[in-house]
Coordinates of C-alpha atoms and ligand atoms in Angstrom, one line a residue:
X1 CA 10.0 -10.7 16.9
X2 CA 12.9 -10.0 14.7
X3 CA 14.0 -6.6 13.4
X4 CA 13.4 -7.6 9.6
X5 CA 11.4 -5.4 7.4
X6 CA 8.7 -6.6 5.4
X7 CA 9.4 -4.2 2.3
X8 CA 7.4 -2.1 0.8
X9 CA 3.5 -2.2 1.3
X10 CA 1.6 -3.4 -1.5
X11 CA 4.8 -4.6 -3.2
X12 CA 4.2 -7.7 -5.1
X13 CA 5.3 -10.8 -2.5
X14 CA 5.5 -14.9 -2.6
X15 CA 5.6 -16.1 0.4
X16 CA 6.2 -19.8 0.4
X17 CA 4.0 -21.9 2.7
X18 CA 6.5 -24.6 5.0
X19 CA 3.6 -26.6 5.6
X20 CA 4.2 -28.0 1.8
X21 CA 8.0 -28.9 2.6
X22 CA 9.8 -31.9 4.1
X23 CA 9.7 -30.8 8.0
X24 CA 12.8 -33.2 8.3
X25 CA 15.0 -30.5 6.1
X26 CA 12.7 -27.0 6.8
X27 CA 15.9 -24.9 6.8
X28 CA 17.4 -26.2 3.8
X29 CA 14.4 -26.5 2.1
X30 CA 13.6 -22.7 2.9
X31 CA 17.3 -21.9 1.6
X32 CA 16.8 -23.7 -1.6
X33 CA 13.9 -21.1 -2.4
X34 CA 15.6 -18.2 -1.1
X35 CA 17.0 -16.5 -4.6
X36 CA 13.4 -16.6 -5.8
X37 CA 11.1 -16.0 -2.2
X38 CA 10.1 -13.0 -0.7
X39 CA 8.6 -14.0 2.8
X40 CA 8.2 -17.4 4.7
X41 CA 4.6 -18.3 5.5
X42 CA 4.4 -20.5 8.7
X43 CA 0.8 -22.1 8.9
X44 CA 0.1 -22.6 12.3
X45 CA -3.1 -25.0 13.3
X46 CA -4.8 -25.8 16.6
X47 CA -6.8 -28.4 16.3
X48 CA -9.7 -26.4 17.2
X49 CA -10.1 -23.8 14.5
X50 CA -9.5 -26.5 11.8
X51 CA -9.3 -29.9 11.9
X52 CA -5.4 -30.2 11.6
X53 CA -2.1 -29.6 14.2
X54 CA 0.6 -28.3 12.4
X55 CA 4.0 -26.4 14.0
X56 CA 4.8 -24.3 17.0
X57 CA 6.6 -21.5 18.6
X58 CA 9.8 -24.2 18.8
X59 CA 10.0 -24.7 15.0
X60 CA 9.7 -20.7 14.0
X61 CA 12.8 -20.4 16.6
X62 CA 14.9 -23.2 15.6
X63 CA 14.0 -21.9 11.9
X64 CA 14.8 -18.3 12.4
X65 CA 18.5 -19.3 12.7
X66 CA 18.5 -20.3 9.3
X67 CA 16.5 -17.7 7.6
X68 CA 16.7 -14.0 7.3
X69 CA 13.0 -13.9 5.3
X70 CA 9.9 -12.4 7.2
X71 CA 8.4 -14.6 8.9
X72 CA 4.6 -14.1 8.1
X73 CA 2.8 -16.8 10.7
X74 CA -0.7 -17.8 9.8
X75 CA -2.6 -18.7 13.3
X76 CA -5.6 -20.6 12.6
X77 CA -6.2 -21.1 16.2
X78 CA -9.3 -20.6 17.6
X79 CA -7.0 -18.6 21.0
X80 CA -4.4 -17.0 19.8
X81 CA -3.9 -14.4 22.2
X82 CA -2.2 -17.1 24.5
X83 CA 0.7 -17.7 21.4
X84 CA 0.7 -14.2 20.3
X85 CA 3.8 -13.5 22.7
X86 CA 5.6 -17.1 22.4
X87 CA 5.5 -16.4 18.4
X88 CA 7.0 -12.9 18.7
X89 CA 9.8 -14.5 21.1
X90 CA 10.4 -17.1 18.6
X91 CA 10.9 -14.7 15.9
X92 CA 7.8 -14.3 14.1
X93 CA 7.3 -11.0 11.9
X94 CA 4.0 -10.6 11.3
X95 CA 1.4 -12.6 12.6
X96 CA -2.8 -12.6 11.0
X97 CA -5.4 -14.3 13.5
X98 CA -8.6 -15.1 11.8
X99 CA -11.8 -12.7 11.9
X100 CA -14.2 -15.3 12.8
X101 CA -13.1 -16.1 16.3
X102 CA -14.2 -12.7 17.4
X103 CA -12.1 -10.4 19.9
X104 CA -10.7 -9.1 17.1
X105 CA -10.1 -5.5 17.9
X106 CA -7.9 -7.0 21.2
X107 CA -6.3 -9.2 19.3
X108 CA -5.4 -6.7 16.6
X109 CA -3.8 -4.1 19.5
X110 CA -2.7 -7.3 21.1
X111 CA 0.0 -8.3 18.5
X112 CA 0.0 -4.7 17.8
X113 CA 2.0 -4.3 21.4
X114 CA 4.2 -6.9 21.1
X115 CA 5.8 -5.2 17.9
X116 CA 4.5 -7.6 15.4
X117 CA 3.0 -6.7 12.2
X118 CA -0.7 -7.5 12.2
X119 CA -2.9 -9.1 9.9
X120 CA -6.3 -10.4 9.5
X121 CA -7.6 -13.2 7.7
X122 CA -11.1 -14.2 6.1
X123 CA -12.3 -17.6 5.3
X124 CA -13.9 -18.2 1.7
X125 CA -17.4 -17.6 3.2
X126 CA -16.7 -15.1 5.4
X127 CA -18.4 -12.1 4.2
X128 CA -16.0 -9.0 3.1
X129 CA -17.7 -6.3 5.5
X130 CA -16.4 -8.8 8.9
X131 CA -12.9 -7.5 7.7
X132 CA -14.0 -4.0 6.3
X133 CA -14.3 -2.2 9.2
X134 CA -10.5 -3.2 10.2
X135 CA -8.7 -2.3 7.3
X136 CA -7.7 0.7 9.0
X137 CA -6.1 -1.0 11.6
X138 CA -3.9 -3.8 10.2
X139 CA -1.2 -4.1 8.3
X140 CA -2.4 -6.9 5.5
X141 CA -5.2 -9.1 4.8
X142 CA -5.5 -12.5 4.1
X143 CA -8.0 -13.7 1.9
X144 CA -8.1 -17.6 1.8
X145 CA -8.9 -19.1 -1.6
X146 CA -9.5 -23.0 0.0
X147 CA -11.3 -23.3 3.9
X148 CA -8.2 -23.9 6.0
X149 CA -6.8 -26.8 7.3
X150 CA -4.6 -28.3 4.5
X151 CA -2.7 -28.2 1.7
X152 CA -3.2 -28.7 -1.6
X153 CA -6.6 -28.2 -1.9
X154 CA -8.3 -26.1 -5.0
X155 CA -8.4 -22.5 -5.5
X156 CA -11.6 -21.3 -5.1
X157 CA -12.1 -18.4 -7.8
X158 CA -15.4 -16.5 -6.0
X159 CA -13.0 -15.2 -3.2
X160 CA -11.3 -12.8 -6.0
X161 CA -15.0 -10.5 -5.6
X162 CA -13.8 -9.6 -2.2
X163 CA -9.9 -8.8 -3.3
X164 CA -11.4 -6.9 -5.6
X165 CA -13.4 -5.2 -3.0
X166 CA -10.4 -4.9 -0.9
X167 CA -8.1 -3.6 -3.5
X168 CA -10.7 -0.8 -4.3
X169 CA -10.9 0.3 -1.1
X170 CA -7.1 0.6 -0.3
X171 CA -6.7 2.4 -3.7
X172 CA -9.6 4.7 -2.4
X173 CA -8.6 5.5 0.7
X174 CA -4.7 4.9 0.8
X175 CA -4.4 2.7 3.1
X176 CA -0.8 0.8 3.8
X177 CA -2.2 -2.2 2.8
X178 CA -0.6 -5.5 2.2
X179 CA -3.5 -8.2 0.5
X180 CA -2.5 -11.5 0.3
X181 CA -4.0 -15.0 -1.1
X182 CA -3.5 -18.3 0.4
X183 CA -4.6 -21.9 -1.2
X184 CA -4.2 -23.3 -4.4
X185 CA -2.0 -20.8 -5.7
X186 CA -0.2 -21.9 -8.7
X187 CA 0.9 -20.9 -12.3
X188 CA -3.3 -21.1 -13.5
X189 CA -4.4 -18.8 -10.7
X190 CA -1.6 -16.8 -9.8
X191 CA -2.2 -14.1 -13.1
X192 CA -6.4 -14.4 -11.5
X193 CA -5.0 -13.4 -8.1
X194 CA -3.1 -11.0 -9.2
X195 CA -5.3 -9.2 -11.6
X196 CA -7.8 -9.5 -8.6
X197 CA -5.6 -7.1 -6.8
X198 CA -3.7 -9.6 -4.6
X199 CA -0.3 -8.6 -3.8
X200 CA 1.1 -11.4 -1.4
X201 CA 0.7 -15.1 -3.0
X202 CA 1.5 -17.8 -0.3
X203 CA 2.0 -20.7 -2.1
X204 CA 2.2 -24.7 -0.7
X205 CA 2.3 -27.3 -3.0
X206 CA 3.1 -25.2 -6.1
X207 CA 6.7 -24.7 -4.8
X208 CA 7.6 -27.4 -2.4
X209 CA 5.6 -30.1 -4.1
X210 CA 7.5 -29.7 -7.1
X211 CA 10.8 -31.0 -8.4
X212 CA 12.6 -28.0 -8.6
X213 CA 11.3 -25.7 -5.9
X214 CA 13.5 -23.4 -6.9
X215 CA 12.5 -23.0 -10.9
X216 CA 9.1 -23.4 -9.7
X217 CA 9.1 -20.4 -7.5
X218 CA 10.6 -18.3 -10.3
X219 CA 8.2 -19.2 -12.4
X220 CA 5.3 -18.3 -10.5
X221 CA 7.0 -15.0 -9.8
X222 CA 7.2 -13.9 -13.6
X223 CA 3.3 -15.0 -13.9
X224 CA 2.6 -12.6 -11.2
X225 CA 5.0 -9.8 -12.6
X226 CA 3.4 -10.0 -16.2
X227 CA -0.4 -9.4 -14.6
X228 CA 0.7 -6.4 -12.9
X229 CA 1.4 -5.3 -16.1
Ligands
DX5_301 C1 -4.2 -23.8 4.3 C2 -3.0 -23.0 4.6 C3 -2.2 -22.7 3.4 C4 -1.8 -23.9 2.6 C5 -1.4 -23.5 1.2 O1 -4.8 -24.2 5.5 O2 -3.2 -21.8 5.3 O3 -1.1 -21.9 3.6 O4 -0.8 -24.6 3.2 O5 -1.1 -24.7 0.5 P1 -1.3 -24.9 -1.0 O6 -0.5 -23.8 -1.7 O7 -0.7 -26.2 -1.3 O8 -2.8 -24.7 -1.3
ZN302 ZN1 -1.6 -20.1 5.4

């Protein structure tokens, strides 16, 4: 774990997905969006929990040295309480295990004692009350808007009832409450998401993919800015 803040809670947040860029330049492609990024989202996959192997604890350490971002490292492993520790010595911020595996109470105080921020993520059909009764307990929630495994997939628009859901009930009860998005986030359903009451967009393919990264990140950042108006 590093000592770098996440900023404000509920403070509007793009957090660009590595999993989109050229693994063979990570840092300098991560640089190139810095002006125009908030957070870095790592997108970690086992094999097991989808049907894709991604990065490990060596590439959040070797990129750490090249990136004063928060690191907010997706685990879509179906045992993640064996990585939790590796991740927070690699210099992972936050880190969100996925509801469906179960444990996640342990989990949650797991991560919880190794200093990371803690969040909690939700497939497309996973039903809103799995995550409800945890709200209390984490520090964001990850709604994901294509089933996991890959980029570039499409955005799929039914998840925005439960971030509406979600965005009611932090308003309600005040909870410190970050709620982000993740798949097929781009300038058409970034304003969605955001009117939704999504505050964290992770976007893939809609920055990395594109020929100028940079102007593409901006961009999507002024969408989001005018909907929360
Ligand atoms: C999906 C990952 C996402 C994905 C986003 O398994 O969790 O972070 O890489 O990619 P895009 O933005 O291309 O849908
Ligand atoms: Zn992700």
């Amino acid at each position: 774990m590093s000592d770098i803040s996440a900023g404000p809670v509920g403070q509007l947040r793009l957090a660009p997905s590595i999993l989109a860029a050229d693994f063979g330049y990570l840092a300098a492609e991560v640089r190139a969006v810095d002006a125009e990024t908030d957070w870095v989202h790592v997108d970690v996959m086992d094999g097991h929990f989808v049907p894709n192997v991604s990065i490990g604890p060596p590439v959040v350490s070797s990129l750490r040295l090249h990136s004063k971002k928060f690191f907010d490292v997706h685990l879509m492993m179906t045992q993640p309480e064996h990585y939790l520790s590796s991740f927070a010595k690699a210099g992972a911020d936050g880190c969100t295990v996925h509801v469906e595996i179960g444990r996640t109470a342990e989990l949650i105080a797991q991560a919880r004692s190794l200093g990371l921020r803690v969040g909690l993520a939700a497939n497309p059909d996973t039903p809103f009350s799995a995550v409800e009764k945890f709200m209390a307990d984490i520090d964001l929630l990850l709604f994901m808007t294509v089933f996991p495994g890959f980029g570039g997939q499409a955005f799929i628009g039914d998840v925005m009832d439960k971030v509406r859901q979600a965005r009611e009930l932090v308003n309600a009860k005040g909870l410190l409450l970050d709620i982000e998005v993740d798949g097929g986030i781009n300038e058409d359903t970034v304003p969605i998401a955001v009117a939704a009451g999504a505050n964290v967009l992770v976007a893939g393919s809609a920055i990395f993919s594109q020929a100028d990264p940079l102007a593409a990140a901006s961009q999507l950042r002024y969408l989001a800015v005018n909907a929360q108006s």
